[in-house]
Coordinates of C-alpha atoms in Angstrom, one line a residue:
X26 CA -32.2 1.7 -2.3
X27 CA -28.6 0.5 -3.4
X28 CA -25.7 3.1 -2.9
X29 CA -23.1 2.1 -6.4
X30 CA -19.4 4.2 -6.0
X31 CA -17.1 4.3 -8.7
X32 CA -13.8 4.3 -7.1
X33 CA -10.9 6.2 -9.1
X34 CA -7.1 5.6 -8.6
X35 CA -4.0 7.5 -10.5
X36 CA -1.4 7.6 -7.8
X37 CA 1.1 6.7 -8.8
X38 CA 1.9 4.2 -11.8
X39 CA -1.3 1.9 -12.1
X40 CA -4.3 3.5 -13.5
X41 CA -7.4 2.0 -11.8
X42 CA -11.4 1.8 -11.7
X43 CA -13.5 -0.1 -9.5
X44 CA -17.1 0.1 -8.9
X45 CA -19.0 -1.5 -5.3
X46 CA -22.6 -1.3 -4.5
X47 CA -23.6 -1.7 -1.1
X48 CA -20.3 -2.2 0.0
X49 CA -19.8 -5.5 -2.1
X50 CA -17.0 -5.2 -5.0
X51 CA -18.6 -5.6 -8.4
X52 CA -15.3 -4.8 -10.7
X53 CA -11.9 -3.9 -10.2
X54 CA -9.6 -3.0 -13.2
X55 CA -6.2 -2.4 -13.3
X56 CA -3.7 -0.7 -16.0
X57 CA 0.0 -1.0 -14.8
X58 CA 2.7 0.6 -16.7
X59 CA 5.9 -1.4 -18.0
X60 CA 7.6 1.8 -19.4
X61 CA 9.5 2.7 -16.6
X62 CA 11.4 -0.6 -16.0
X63 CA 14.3 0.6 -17.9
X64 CA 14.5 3.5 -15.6
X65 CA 14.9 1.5 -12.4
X66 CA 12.0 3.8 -11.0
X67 CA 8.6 5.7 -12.0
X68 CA 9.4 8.8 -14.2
X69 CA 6.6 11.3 -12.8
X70 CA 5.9 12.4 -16.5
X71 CA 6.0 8.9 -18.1
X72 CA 3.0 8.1 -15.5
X73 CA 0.9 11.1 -16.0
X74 CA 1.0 10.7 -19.7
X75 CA -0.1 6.5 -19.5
X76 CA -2.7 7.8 -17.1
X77 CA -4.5 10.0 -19.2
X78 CA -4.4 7.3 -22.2
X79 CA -5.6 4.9 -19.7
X80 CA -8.0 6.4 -17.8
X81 CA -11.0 6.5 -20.4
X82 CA -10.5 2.7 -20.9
X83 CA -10.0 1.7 -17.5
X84 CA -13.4 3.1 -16.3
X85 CA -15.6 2.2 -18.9
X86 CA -14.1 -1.3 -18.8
X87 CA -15.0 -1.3 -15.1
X88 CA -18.5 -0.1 -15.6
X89 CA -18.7 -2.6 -18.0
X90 CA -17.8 -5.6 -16.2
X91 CA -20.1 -4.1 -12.6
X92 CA -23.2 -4.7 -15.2
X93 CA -24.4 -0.8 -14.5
X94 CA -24.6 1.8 -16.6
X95 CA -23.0 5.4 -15.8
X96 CA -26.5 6.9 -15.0
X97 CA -26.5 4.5 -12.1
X98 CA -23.9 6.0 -10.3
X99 CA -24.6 7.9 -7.1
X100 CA -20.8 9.1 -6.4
X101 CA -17.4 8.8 -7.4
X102 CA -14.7 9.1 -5.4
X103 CA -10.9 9.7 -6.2
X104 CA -7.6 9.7 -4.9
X105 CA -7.0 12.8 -3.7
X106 CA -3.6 12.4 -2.3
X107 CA -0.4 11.6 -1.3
X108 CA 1.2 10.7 -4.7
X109 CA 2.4 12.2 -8.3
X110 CA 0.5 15.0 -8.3
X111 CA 0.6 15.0 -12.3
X112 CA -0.8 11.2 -12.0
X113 CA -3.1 12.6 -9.4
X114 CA -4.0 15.6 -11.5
X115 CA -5.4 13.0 -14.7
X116 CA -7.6 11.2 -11.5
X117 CA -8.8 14.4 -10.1
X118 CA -9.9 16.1 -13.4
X119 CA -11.0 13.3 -14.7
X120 CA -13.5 12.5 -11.6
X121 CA -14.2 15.9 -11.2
X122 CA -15.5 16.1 -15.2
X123 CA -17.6 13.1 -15.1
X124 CA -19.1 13.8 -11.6
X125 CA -20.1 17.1 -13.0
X126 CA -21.6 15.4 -15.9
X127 CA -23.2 12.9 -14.1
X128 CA -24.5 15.5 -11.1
X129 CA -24.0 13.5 -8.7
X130 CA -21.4 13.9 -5.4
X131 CA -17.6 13.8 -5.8
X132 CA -15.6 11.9 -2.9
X133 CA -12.0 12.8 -1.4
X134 CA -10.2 9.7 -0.9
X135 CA -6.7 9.6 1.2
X136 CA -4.9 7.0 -0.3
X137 CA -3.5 5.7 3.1
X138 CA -6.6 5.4 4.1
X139 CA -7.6 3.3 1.0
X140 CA -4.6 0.9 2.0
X141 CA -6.0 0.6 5.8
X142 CA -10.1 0.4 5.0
X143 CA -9.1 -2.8 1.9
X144 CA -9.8 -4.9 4.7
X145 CA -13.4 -3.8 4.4
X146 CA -13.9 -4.7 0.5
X147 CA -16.4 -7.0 0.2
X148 CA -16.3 -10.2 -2.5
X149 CA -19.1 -11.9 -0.5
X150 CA -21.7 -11.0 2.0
X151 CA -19.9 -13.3 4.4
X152 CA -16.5 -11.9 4.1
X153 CA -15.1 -11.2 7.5
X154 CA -13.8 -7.9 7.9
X155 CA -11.8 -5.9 11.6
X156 CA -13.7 -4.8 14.1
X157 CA -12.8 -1.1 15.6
X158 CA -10.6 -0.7 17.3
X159 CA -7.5 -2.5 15.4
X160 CA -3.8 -2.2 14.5
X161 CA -2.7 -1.7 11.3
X162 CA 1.1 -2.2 9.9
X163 CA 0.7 0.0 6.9
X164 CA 3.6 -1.0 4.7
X165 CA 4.0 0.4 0.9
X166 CA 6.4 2.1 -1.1
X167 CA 6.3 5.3 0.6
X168 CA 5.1 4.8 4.1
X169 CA 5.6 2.4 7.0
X170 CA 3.0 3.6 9.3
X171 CA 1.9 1.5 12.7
X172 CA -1.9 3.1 13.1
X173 CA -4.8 2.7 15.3
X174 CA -8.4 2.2 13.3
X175 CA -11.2 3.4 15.6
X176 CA -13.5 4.1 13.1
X177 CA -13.3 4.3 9.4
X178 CA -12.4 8.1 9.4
X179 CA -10.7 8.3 12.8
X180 CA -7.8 7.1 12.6
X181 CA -4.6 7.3 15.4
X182 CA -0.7 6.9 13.8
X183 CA 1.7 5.5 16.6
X184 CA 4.9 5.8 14.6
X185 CA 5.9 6.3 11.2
X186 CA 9.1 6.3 9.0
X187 CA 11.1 9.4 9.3
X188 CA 13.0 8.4 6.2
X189 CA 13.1 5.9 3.5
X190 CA 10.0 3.4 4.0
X191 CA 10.2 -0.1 3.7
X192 CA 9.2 -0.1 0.3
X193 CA 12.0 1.9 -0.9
X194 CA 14.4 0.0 1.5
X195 CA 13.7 -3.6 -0.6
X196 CA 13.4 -1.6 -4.5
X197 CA 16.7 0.2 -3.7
X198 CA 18.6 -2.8 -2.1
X199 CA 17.6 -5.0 -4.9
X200 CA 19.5 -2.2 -6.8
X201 CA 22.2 -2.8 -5.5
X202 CA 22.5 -6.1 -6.3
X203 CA 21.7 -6.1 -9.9
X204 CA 17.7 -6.7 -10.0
X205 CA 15.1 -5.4 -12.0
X206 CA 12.4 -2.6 -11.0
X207 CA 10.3 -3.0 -8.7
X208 CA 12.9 -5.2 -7.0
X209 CA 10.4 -6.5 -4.1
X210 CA 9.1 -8.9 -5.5
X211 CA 12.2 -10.3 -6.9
X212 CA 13.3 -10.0 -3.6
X213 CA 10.5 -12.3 -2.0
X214 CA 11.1 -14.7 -4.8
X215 CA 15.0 -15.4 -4.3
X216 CA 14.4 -14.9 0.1
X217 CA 12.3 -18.4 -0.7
X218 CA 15.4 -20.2 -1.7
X219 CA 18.3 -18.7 0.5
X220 CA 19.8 -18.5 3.9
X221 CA 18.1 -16.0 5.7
X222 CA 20.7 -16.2 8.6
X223 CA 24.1 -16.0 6.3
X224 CA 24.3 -12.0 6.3
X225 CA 23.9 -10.0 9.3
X226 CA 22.7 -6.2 8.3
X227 CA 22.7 -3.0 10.3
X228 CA 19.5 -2.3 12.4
X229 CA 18.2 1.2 13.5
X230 CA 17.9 2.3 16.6
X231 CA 15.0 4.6 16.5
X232 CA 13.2 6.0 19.9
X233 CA 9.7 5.2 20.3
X234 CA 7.6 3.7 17.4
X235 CA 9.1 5.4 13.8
X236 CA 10.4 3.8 11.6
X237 CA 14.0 4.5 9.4
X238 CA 15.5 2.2 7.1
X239 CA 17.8 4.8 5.2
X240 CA 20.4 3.5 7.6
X241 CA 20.2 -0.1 6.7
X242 CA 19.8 0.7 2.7
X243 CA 23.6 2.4 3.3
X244 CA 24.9 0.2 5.3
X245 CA 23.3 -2.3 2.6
X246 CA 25.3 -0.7 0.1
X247 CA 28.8 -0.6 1.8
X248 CA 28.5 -4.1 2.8
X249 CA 28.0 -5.5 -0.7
X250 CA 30.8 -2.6 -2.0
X251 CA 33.4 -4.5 0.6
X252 CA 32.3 -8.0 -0.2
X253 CA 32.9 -7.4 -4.0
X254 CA 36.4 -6.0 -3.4
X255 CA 37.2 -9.0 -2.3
X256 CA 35.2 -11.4 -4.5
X257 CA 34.1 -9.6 -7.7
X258 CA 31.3 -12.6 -8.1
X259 CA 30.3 -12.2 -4.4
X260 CA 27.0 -10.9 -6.0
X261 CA 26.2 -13.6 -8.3
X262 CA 27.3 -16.3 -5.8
X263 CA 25.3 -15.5 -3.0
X264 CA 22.8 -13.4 -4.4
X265 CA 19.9 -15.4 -2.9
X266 CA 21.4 -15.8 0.7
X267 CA 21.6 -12.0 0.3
X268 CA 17.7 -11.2 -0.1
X269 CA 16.7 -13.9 2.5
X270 CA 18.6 -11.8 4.8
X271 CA 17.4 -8.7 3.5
X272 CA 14.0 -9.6 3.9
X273 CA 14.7 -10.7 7.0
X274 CA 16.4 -7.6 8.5
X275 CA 13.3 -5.6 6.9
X276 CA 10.7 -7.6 8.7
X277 CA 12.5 -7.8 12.1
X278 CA 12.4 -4.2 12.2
X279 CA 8.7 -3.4 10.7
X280 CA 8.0 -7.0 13.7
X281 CA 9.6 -5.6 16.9
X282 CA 8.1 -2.1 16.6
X283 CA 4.4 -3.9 15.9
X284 CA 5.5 -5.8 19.3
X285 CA 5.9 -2.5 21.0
X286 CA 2.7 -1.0 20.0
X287 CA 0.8 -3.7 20.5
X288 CA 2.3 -4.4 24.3
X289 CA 1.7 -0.3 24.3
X290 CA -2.4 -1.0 23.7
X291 CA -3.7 -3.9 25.7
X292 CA -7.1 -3.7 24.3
X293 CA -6.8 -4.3 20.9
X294 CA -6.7 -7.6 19.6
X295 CA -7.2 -7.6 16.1
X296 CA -4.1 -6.8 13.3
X297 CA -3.9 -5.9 10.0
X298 CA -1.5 -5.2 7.0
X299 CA -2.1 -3.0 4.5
X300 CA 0.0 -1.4 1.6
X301 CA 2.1 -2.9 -1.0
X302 CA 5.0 -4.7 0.9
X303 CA 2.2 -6.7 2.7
X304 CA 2.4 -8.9 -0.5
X305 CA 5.7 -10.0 0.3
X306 CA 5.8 -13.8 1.5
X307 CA 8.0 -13.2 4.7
X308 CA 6.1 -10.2 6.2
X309 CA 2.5 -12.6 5.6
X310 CA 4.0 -15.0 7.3
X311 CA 5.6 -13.4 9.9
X312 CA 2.6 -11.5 10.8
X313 CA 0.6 -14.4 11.0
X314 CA 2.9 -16.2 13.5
X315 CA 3.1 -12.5 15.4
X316 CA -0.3 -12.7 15.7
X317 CA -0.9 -16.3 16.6
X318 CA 1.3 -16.3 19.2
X319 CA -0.3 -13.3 20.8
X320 CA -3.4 -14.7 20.4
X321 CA -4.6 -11.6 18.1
X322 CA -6.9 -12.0 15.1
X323 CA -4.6 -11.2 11.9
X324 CA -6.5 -9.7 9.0
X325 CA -4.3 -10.2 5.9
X326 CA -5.5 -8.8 2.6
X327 CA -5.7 -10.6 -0.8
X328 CA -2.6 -10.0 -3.0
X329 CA -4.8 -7.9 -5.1
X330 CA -6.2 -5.8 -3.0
X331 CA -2.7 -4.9 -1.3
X332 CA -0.7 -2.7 -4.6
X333 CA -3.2 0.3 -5.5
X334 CA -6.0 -0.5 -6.7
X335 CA -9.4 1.4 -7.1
X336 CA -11.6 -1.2 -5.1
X337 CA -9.5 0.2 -1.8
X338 CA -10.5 3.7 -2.8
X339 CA -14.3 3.1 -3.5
X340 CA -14.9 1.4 -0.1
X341 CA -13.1 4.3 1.6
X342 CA -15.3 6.4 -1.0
X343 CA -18.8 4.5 0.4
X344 CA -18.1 5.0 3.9
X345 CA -17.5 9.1 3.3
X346 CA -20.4 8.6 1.2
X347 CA -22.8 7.4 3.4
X348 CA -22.0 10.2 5.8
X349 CA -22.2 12.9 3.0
X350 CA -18.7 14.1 3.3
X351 CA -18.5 14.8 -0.2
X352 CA -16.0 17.3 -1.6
X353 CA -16.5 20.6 -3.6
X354 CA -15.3 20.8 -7.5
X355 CA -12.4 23.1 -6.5
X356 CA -10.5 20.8 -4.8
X357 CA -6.7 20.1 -5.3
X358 CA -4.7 17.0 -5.1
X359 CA -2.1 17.0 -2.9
X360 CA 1.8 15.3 -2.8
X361 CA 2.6 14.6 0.4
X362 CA 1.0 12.9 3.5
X363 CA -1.6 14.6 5.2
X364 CA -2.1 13.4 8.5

């Protein structure tokens, strides 16, 4: 007997639905917001209100293109948390109403977990997926977490940012330096045509595995400051040479702590990213030559399956499923990481 799971996700800015039967990923639709461009950043109430016009569409569209019906359902499961709780609020009550209408079982989702389990959405029945125990770099927005998988709801965090995450440190660097919101990917795009060697930036010197970058986003700052007192077009004239040495800086840091961990924990030999920033160019690349010449396996997820997305949170939503952890109606959505 098949085992469908609509997945639900309303994080943050991008509304999303994605349905997956037997683990295999049968839609995945996606509703990203352009409103808060101007703003340079996601306006908490701006995202709540797009969710709850999106939502309705977004799922039915999904269910459309899976080629089910609702009464096929078995469970839906939801982003519970971290994130905008009023985005996570139009998720929740949303999956909370259907389910009810539906009677069938509602699914917690953590939505780091969502970014670690992608590796285990399924196009194909031949897609190759980790095997516990692996690493995973979990790099979005948010978070930069270095995390051992044993199983699919046991999972071990190493080190984690005690600050700004990577994320932040490439959206508020590009800033800085005049480009548009979300500035990562303009980032990765001028890092392809500059010198990645013609800035030096200040590194952190955190003990153990964590991870801080509010340091280099400052010192970021006050560099560019001091090089525009003295050449008001310093921006303009270098601006690529600038982000390939951004990026660079970023992935040395997020690189030699995933050297650490890994010479910390012999035994595992398989690595994965997860998370937004693993969409960048230079941190694909540079975990594939980590890997390669540490003769680990690198798991590397699709571009679409690395920004929030709804197929991340139904596979996490099958696993729970198939060992009936499902989740009462009065449950609440929570902000902040829970670990």
């Amino acid at each position: 007997m098949s085992n469908i799971i609509l997945g639900i996700e309303s994080s943050c800015d991008d509304t999303s639905a994605a349905v997956i039967k037997d683990g295999l990923l049968l839609s995945n639709v996606i509703a990203s917001q352009s409103v808060h461009e101007a703003y340079g950043g996601v306006v908490p109430e701006l995202a709540s209100r797009a969710h709850q016009q999106n939502i309705v569409p977004v799922v039915s569209e999904a269910i459309k293109r899976a080629g089910i019906q609702k009464s096929d359902l078995d469970a839906i499961a939801f982003t519970a948390g971290p994130g905008l709780i009023g985005s996570l609020l139009v998720g929740t009550s949303f999956a909370k109403g259907l389910a009810t209408a539906l009677d069938i079982p509602l699914v917690n989702v953590n939505h780091l977990h969502g970014h670690v389990l992608s590796h285990f959405i399924k196009e194909t029945e031949d897609t190759e997926v980790p095997e516990f125990p692996f690493m995973c770099l979990l790099i979005s927005g948010g978070n930069s977490q270095i995390i051992i998988v044993h199983e699919y709801n046991k999972m071990e965090i190493l080190g984690q940012t005690i600050d700004d995450a990577a994320g932040e440190a490439f959206d508020k660097c590009a800033k800085v330096i005049g480009l548009p919101y979300p500035g990562g990917p303009h980032i990765d795009k001028l890092a392809a045509i500059g010198d990645p060697n013609k800035f030096k930036f200040s590194k952190p010197h955190i003990p153990n595995l964590d991870y801080s970058f509010s340091g280099l986003k400052t010192s970021f700052l006050y560099t560019i400051r001091d090089a525009m007192k003295l050449n008001p077009n310093f921006i303009e004239e270098n601006k690529a040479d600038i982000a390939a040495s951004l990026q660079k800086t970023i992935i040395d840091i997020l690189i030699d702590k995933l050297g650490k961990a890994v010479a910390q924990h012999p035994e595992i030999k398989q690595v994965a990213i997860g998370g937004g920033v693993s969409a960048n160019s230079g941190v694909r690349a540079a975990i594939a030559d980590f890997c390669e010449k540490r003769n680990l396996k690198a798991f590397i997820p699709k571009r679409s399956f690395t920004t929030d997305n709804a197929a991340m949170v139904a596979i996490a939503g099958y696993f729970k499923y198939l060992d009936k952890e499902f989740c009462p109606l009065d449950i609440a959505p929570f902000a902040r990481v829970e670990v």
